[in-house]
PDB file of C-alpha atoms in Angstrom:
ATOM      1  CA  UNK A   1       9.126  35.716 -33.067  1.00 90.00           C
ATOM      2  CA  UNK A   2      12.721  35.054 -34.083  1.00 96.00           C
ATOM      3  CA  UNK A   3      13.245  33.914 -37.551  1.00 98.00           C
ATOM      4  CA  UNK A   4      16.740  32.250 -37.017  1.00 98.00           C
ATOM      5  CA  UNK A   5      19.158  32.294 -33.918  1.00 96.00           C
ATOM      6  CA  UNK A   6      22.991  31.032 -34.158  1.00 97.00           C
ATOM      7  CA  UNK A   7      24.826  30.253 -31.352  1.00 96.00           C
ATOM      8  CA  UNK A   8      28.770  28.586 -31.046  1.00 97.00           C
ATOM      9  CA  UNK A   9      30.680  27.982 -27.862  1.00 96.00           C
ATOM     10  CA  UNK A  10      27.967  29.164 -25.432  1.00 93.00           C
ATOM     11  CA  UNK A  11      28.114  28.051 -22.116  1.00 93.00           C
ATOM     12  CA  UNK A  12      24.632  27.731 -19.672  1.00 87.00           C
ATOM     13  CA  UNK A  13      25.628  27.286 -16.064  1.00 85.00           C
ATOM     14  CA  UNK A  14      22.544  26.457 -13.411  1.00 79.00           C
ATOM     15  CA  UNK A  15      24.636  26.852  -9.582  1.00 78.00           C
ATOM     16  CA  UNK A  16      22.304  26.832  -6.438  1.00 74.00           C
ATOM     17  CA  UNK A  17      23.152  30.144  -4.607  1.00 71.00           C
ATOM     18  CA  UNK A  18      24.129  29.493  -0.959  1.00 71.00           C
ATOM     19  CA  UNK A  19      20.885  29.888   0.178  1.00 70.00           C
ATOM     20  CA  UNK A  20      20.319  26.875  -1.978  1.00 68.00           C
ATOM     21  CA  UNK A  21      17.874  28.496  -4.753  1.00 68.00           C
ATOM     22  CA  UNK A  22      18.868  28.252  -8.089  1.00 64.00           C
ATOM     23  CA  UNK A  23      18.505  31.386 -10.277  1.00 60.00           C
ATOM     24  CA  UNK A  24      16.240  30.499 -12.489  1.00 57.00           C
ATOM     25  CA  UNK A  25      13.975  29.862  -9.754  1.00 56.00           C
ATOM     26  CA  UNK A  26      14.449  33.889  -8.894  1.00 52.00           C
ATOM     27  CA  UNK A  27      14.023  34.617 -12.507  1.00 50.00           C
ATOM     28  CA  UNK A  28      10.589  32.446 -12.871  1.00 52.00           C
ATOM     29  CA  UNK A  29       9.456  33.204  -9.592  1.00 52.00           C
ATOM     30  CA  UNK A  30       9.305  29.668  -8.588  1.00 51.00           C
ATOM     31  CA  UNK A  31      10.337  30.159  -4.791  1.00 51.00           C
ATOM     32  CA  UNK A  32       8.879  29.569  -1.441  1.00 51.00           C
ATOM     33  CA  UNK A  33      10.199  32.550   0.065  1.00 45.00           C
ATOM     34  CA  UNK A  34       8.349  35.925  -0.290  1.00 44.00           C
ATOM     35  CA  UNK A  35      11.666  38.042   0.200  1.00 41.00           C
ATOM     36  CA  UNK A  36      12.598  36.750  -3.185  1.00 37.00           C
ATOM     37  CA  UNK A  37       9.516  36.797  -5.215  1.00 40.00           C
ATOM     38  CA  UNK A  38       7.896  40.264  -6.682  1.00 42.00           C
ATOM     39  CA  UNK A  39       5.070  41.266  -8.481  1.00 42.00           C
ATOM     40  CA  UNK A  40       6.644  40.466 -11.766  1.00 42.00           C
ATOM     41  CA  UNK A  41       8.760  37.541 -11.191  1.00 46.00           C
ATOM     42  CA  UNK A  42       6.713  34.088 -12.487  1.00 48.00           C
ATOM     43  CA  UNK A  43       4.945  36.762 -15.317  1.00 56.00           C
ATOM     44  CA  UNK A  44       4.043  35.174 -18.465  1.00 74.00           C
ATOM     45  CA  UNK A  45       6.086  35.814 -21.655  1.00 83.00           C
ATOM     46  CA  UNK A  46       6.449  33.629 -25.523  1.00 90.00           C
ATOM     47  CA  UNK A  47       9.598  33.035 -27.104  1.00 92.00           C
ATOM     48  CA  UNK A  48       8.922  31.647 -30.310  1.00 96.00           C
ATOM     49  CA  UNK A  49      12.246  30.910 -32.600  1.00 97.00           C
ATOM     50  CA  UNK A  50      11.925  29.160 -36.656  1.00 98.00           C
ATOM     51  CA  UNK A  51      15.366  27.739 -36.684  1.00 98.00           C
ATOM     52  CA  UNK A  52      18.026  27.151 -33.916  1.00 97.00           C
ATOM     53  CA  UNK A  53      21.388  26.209 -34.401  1.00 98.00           C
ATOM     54  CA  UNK A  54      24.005  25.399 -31.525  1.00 98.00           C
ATOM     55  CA  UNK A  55      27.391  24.434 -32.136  1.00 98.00           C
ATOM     56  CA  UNK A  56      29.920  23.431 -29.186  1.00 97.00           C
ATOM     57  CA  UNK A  57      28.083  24.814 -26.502  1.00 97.00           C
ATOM     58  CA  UNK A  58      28.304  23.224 -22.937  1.00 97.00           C
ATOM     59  CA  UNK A  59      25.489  22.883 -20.097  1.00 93.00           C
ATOM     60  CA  UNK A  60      25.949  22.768 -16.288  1.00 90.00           C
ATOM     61  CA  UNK A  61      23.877  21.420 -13.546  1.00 83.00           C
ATOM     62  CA  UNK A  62      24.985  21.572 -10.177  1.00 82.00           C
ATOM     63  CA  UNK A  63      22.947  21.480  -6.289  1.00 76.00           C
ATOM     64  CA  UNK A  64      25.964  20.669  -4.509  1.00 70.00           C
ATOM     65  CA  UNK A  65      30.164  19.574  -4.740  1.00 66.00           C
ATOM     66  CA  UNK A  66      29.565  15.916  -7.658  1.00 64.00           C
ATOM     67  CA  UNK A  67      30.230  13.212  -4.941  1.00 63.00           C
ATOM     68  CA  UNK A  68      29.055  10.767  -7.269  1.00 62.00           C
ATOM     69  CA  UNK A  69      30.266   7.293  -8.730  1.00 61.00           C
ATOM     70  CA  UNK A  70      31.364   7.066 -12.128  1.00 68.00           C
ATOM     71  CA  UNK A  71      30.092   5.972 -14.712  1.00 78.00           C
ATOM     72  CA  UNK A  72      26.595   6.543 -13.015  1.00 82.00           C
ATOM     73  CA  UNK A  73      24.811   9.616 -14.368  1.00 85.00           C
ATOM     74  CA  UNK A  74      24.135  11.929 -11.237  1.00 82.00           C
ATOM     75  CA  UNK A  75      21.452  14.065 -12.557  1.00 78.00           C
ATOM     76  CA  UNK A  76      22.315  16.294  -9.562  1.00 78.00           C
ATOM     77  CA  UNK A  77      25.462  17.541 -11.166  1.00 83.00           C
ATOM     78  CA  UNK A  78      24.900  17.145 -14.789  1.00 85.00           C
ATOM     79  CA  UNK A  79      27.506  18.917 -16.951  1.00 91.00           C
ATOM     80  CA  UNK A  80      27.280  18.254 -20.813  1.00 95.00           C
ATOM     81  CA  UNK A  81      29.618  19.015 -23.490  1.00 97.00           C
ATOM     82  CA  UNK A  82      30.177  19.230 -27.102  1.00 98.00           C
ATOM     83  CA  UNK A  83      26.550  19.982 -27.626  1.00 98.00           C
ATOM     84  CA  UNK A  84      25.247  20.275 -30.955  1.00 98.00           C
ATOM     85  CA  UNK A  85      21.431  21.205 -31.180  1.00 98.00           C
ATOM     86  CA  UNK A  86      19.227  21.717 -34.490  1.00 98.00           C
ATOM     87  CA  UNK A  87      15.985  22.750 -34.070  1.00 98.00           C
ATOM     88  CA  UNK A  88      13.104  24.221 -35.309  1.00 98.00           C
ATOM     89  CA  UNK A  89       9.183  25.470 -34.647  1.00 97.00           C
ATOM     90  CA  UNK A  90      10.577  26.325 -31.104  1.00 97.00           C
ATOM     91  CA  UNK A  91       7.794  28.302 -28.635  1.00 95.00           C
ATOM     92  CA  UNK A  92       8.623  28.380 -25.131  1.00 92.00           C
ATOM     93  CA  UNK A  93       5.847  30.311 -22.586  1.00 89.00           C
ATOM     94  CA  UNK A  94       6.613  31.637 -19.159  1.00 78.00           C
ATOM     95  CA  UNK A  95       4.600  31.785 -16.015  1.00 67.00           C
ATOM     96  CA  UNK A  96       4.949  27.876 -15.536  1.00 71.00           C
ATOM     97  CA  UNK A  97       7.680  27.090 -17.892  1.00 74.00           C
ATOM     98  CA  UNK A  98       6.484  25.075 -20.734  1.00 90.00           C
ATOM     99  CA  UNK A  99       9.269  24.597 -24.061  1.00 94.00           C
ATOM    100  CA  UNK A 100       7.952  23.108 -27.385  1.00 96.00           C
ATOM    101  CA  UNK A 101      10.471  21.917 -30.180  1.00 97.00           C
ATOM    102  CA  UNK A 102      10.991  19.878 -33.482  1.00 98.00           C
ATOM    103  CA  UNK A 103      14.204  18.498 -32.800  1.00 98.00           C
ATOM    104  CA  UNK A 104      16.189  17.336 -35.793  1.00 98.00           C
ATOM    105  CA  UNK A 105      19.857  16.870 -34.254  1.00 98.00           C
ATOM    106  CA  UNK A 106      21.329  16.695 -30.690  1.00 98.00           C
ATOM    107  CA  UNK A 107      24.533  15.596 -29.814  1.00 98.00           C
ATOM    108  CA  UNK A 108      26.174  15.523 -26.432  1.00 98.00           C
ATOM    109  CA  UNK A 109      28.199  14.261 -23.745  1.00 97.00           C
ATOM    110  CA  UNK A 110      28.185  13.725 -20.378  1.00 95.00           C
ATOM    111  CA  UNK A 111      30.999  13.557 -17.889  1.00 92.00           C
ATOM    112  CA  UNK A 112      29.878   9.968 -16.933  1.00 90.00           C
ATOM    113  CA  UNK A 113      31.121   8.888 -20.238  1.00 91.00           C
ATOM    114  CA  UNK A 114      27.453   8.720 -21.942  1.00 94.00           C
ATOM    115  CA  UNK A 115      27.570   9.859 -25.422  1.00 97.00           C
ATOM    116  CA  UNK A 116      24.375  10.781 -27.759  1.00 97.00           C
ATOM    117  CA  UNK A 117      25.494  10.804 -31.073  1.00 98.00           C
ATOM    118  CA  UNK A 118      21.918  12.058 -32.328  1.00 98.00           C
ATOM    119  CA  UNK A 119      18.819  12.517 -30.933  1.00 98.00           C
ATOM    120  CA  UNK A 120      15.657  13.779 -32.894  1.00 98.00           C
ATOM    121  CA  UNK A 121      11.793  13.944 -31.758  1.00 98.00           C
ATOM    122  CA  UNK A 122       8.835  15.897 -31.211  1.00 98.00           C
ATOM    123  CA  UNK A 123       9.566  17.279 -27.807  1.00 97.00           C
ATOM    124  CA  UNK A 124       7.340  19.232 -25.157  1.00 96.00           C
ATOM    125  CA  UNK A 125       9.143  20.204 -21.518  1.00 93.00           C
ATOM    126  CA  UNK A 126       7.536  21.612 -18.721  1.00 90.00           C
ATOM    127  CA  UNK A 127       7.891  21.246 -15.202  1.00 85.00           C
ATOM    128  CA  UNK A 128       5.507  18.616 -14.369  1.00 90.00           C
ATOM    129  CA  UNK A 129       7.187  16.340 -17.396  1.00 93.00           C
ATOM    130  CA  UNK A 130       9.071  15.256 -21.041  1.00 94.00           C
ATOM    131  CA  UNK A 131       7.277  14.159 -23.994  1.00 97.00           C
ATOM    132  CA  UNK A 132       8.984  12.776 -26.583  1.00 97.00           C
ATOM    133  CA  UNK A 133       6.995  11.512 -29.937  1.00 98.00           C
ATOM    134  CA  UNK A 134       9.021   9.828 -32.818  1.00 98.00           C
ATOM    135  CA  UNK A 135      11.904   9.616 -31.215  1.00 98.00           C
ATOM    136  CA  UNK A 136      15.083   8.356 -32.525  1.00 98.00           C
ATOM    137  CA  UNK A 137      18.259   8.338 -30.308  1.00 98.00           C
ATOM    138  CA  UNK A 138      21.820   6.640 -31.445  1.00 98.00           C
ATOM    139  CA  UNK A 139      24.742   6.040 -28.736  1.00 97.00           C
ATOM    140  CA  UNK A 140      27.504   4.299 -29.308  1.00 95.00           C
ATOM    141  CA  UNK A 141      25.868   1.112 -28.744  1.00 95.00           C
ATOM    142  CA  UNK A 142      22.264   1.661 -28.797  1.00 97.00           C
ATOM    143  CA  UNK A 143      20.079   2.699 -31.482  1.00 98.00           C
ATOM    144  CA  UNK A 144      16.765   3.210 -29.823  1.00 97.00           C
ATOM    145  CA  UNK A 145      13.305   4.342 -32.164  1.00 98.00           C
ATOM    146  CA  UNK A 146       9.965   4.984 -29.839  1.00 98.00           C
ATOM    147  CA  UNK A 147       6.672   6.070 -31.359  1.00 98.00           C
ATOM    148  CA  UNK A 148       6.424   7.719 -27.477  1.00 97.00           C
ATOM    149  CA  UNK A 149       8.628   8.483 -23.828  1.00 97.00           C
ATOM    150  CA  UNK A 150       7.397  10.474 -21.458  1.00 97.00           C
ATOM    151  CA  UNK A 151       8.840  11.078 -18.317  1.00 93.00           C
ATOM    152  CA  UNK A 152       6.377  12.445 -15.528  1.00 94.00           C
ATOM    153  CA  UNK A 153       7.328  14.127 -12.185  1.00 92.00           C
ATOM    154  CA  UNK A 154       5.661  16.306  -9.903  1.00 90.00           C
ATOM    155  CA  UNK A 155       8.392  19.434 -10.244  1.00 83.00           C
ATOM    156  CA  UNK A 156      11.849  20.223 -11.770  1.00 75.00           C
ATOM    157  CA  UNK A 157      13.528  19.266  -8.465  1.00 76.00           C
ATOM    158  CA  UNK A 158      12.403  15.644  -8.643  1.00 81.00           C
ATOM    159  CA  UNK A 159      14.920  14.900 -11.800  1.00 74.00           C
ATOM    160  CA  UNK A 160      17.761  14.876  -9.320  1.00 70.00           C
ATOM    161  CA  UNK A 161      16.661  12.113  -7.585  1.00 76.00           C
ATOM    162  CA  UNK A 162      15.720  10.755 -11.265  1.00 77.00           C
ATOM    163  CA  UNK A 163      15.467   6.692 -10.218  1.00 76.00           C
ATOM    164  CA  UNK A 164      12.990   7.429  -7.036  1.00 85.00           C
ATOM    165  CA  UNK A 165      11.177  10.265  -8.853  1.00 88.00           C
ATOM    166  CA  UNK A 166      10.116  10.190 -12.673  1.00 89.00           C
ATOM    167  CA  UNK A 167       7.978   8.174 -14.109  1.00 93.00           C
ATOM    168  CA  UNK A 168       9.021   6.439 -17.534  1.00 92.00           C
ATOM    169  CA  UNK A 169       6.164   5.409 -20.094  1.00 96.00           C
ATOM    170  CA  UNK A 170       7.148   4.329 -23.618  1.00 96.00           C
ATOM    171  CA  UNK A 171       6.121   2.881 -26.503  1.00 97.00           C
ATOM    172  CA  UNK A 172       9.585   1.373 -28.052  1.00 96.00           C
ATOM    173  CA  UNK A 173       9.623   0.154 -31.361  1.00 97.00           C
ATOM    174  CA  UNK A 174      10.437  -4.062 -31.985  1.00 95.00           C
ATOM    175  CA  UNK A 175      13.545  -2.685 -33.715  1.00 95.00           C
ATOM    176  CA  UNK A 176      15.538  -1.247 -31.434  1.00 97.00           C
ATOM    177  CA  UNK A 177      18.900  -2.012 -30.040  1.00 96.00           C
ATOM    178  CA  UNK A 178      19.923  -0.830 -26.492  1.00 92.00           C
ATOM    179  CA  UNK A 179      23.157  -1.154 -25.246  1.00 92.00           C
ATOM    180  CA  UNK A 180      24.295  -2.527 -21.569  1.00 89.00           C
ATOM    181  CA  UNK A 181      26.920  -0.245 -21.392  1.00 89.00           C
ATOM    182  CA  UNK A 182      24.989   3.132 -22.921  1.00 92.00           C
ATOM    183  CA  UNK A 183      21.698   1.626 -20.193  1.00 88.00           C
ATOM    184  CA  UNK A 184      24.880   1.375 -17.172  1.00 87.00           C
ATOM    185  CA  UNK A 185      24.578   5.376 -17.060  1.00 86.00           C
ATOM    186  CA  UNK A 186      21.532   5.325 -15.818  1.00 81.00           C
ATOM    187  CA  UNK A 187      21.547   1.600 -14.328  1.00 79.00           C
ATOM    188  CA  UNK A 188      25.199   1.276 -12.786  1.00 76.00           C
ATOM    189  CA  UNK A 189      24.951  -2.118 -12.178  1.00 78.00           C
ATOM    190  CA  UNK A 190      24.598  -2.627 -16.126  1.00 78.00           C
ATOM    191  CA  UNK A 191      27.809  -1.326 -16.806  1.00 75.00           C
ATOM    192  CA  UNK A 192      30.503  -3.009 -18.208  1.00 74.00           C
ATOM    193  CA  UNK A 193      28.540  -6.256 -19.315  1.00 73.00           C
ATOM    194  CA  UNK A 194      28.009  -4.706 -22.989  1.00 61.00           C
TER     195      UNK A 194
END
């Protein structure tokens, strides 16, 4: 594995081609179409990494031209910026795409406006779902604790139709404060009454 990995200013873009597919699909061998696929695409592999570090870095999400409404999230066309990411005990396994982390700091922000100041948890990814134990999340107006969210969906393409598609348990601790207008980014209506 990789003992420590440093990273500032890196940028990850995720574009669907014209034909649609996004490349990581190619890469992972997650398509429909046999042109595309090979024997070795969707072939297992471990990543394991100690300690991460990412300073200023910048994510991109996009299926299509961002038609969407501010200050609504459109999980469609995500693009994040200013991202700030400790982590640690990192193992991510290929084949069906599964990412375990210890995360002690994230920081971001989205073009809608929402801002995570710092996020830390347990977290597991994969593509059926995100688990996230002992979570702690600040915004600028919430500051949320859960002993447990998970968000369950039946594939990575259902988060862009996030309200219709993913499933939301958690288990919120009495303490917490959420904010109208930090909640309005993923509940328009909301917005604005904070």
């Amino acid at each position: 594995g990789i003992k420590s990995l440093r990273a500032d200013s890196l940028e990850f873009r995720m574009v669907a081609g014209e034909d649609g597919i996004f490349s990581y699909k190619k890469i992972f061998g997650l398509c429909d179409s046999d042109e595309i696929q090979d024997d070795t695409a969707g072939s297992g592999f471990h990543i394991s990494i100690d300690d991460l570090c990412i300073t200023r870095a910048s994510f991109a999400y996009s299926e299509s031209p961002d038609t969407s409404c501010y200050p609504a999230i459109n999980f469609g066309n995500l693009w994040l910026s200013g991202i700030g990411l400790r982590a640690r005990c990192i193992d991510v396994s290929g084949g069906d795409i599964a990412v375990a982390a210890q995360i002690d700091s994230l920081s971001a922000i989205e073009r809608c406006g929402l801002q995570i100041s710092k996020l830390s948890a347990r977290a597991n990814f994969s593509s059926s779902g995100i688990f996230l134990r002992d979570l702690a999340l600040q915004c600028p107006e919430t500051d949320l604790k859960a002993d447990s969210i998970c968000l369950r969906y039946s594939g990575l393409d259902d988060l862009s139709n996030f309200i219709d598609s993913v499933s939301i348990e958690a288990a919120i601790c009495e303490e917490s404060c959420l904010g109208l207008n930090d909640l309005g980014h993923f509940v328009p209506e909301l917005y604005g009454y904070g």
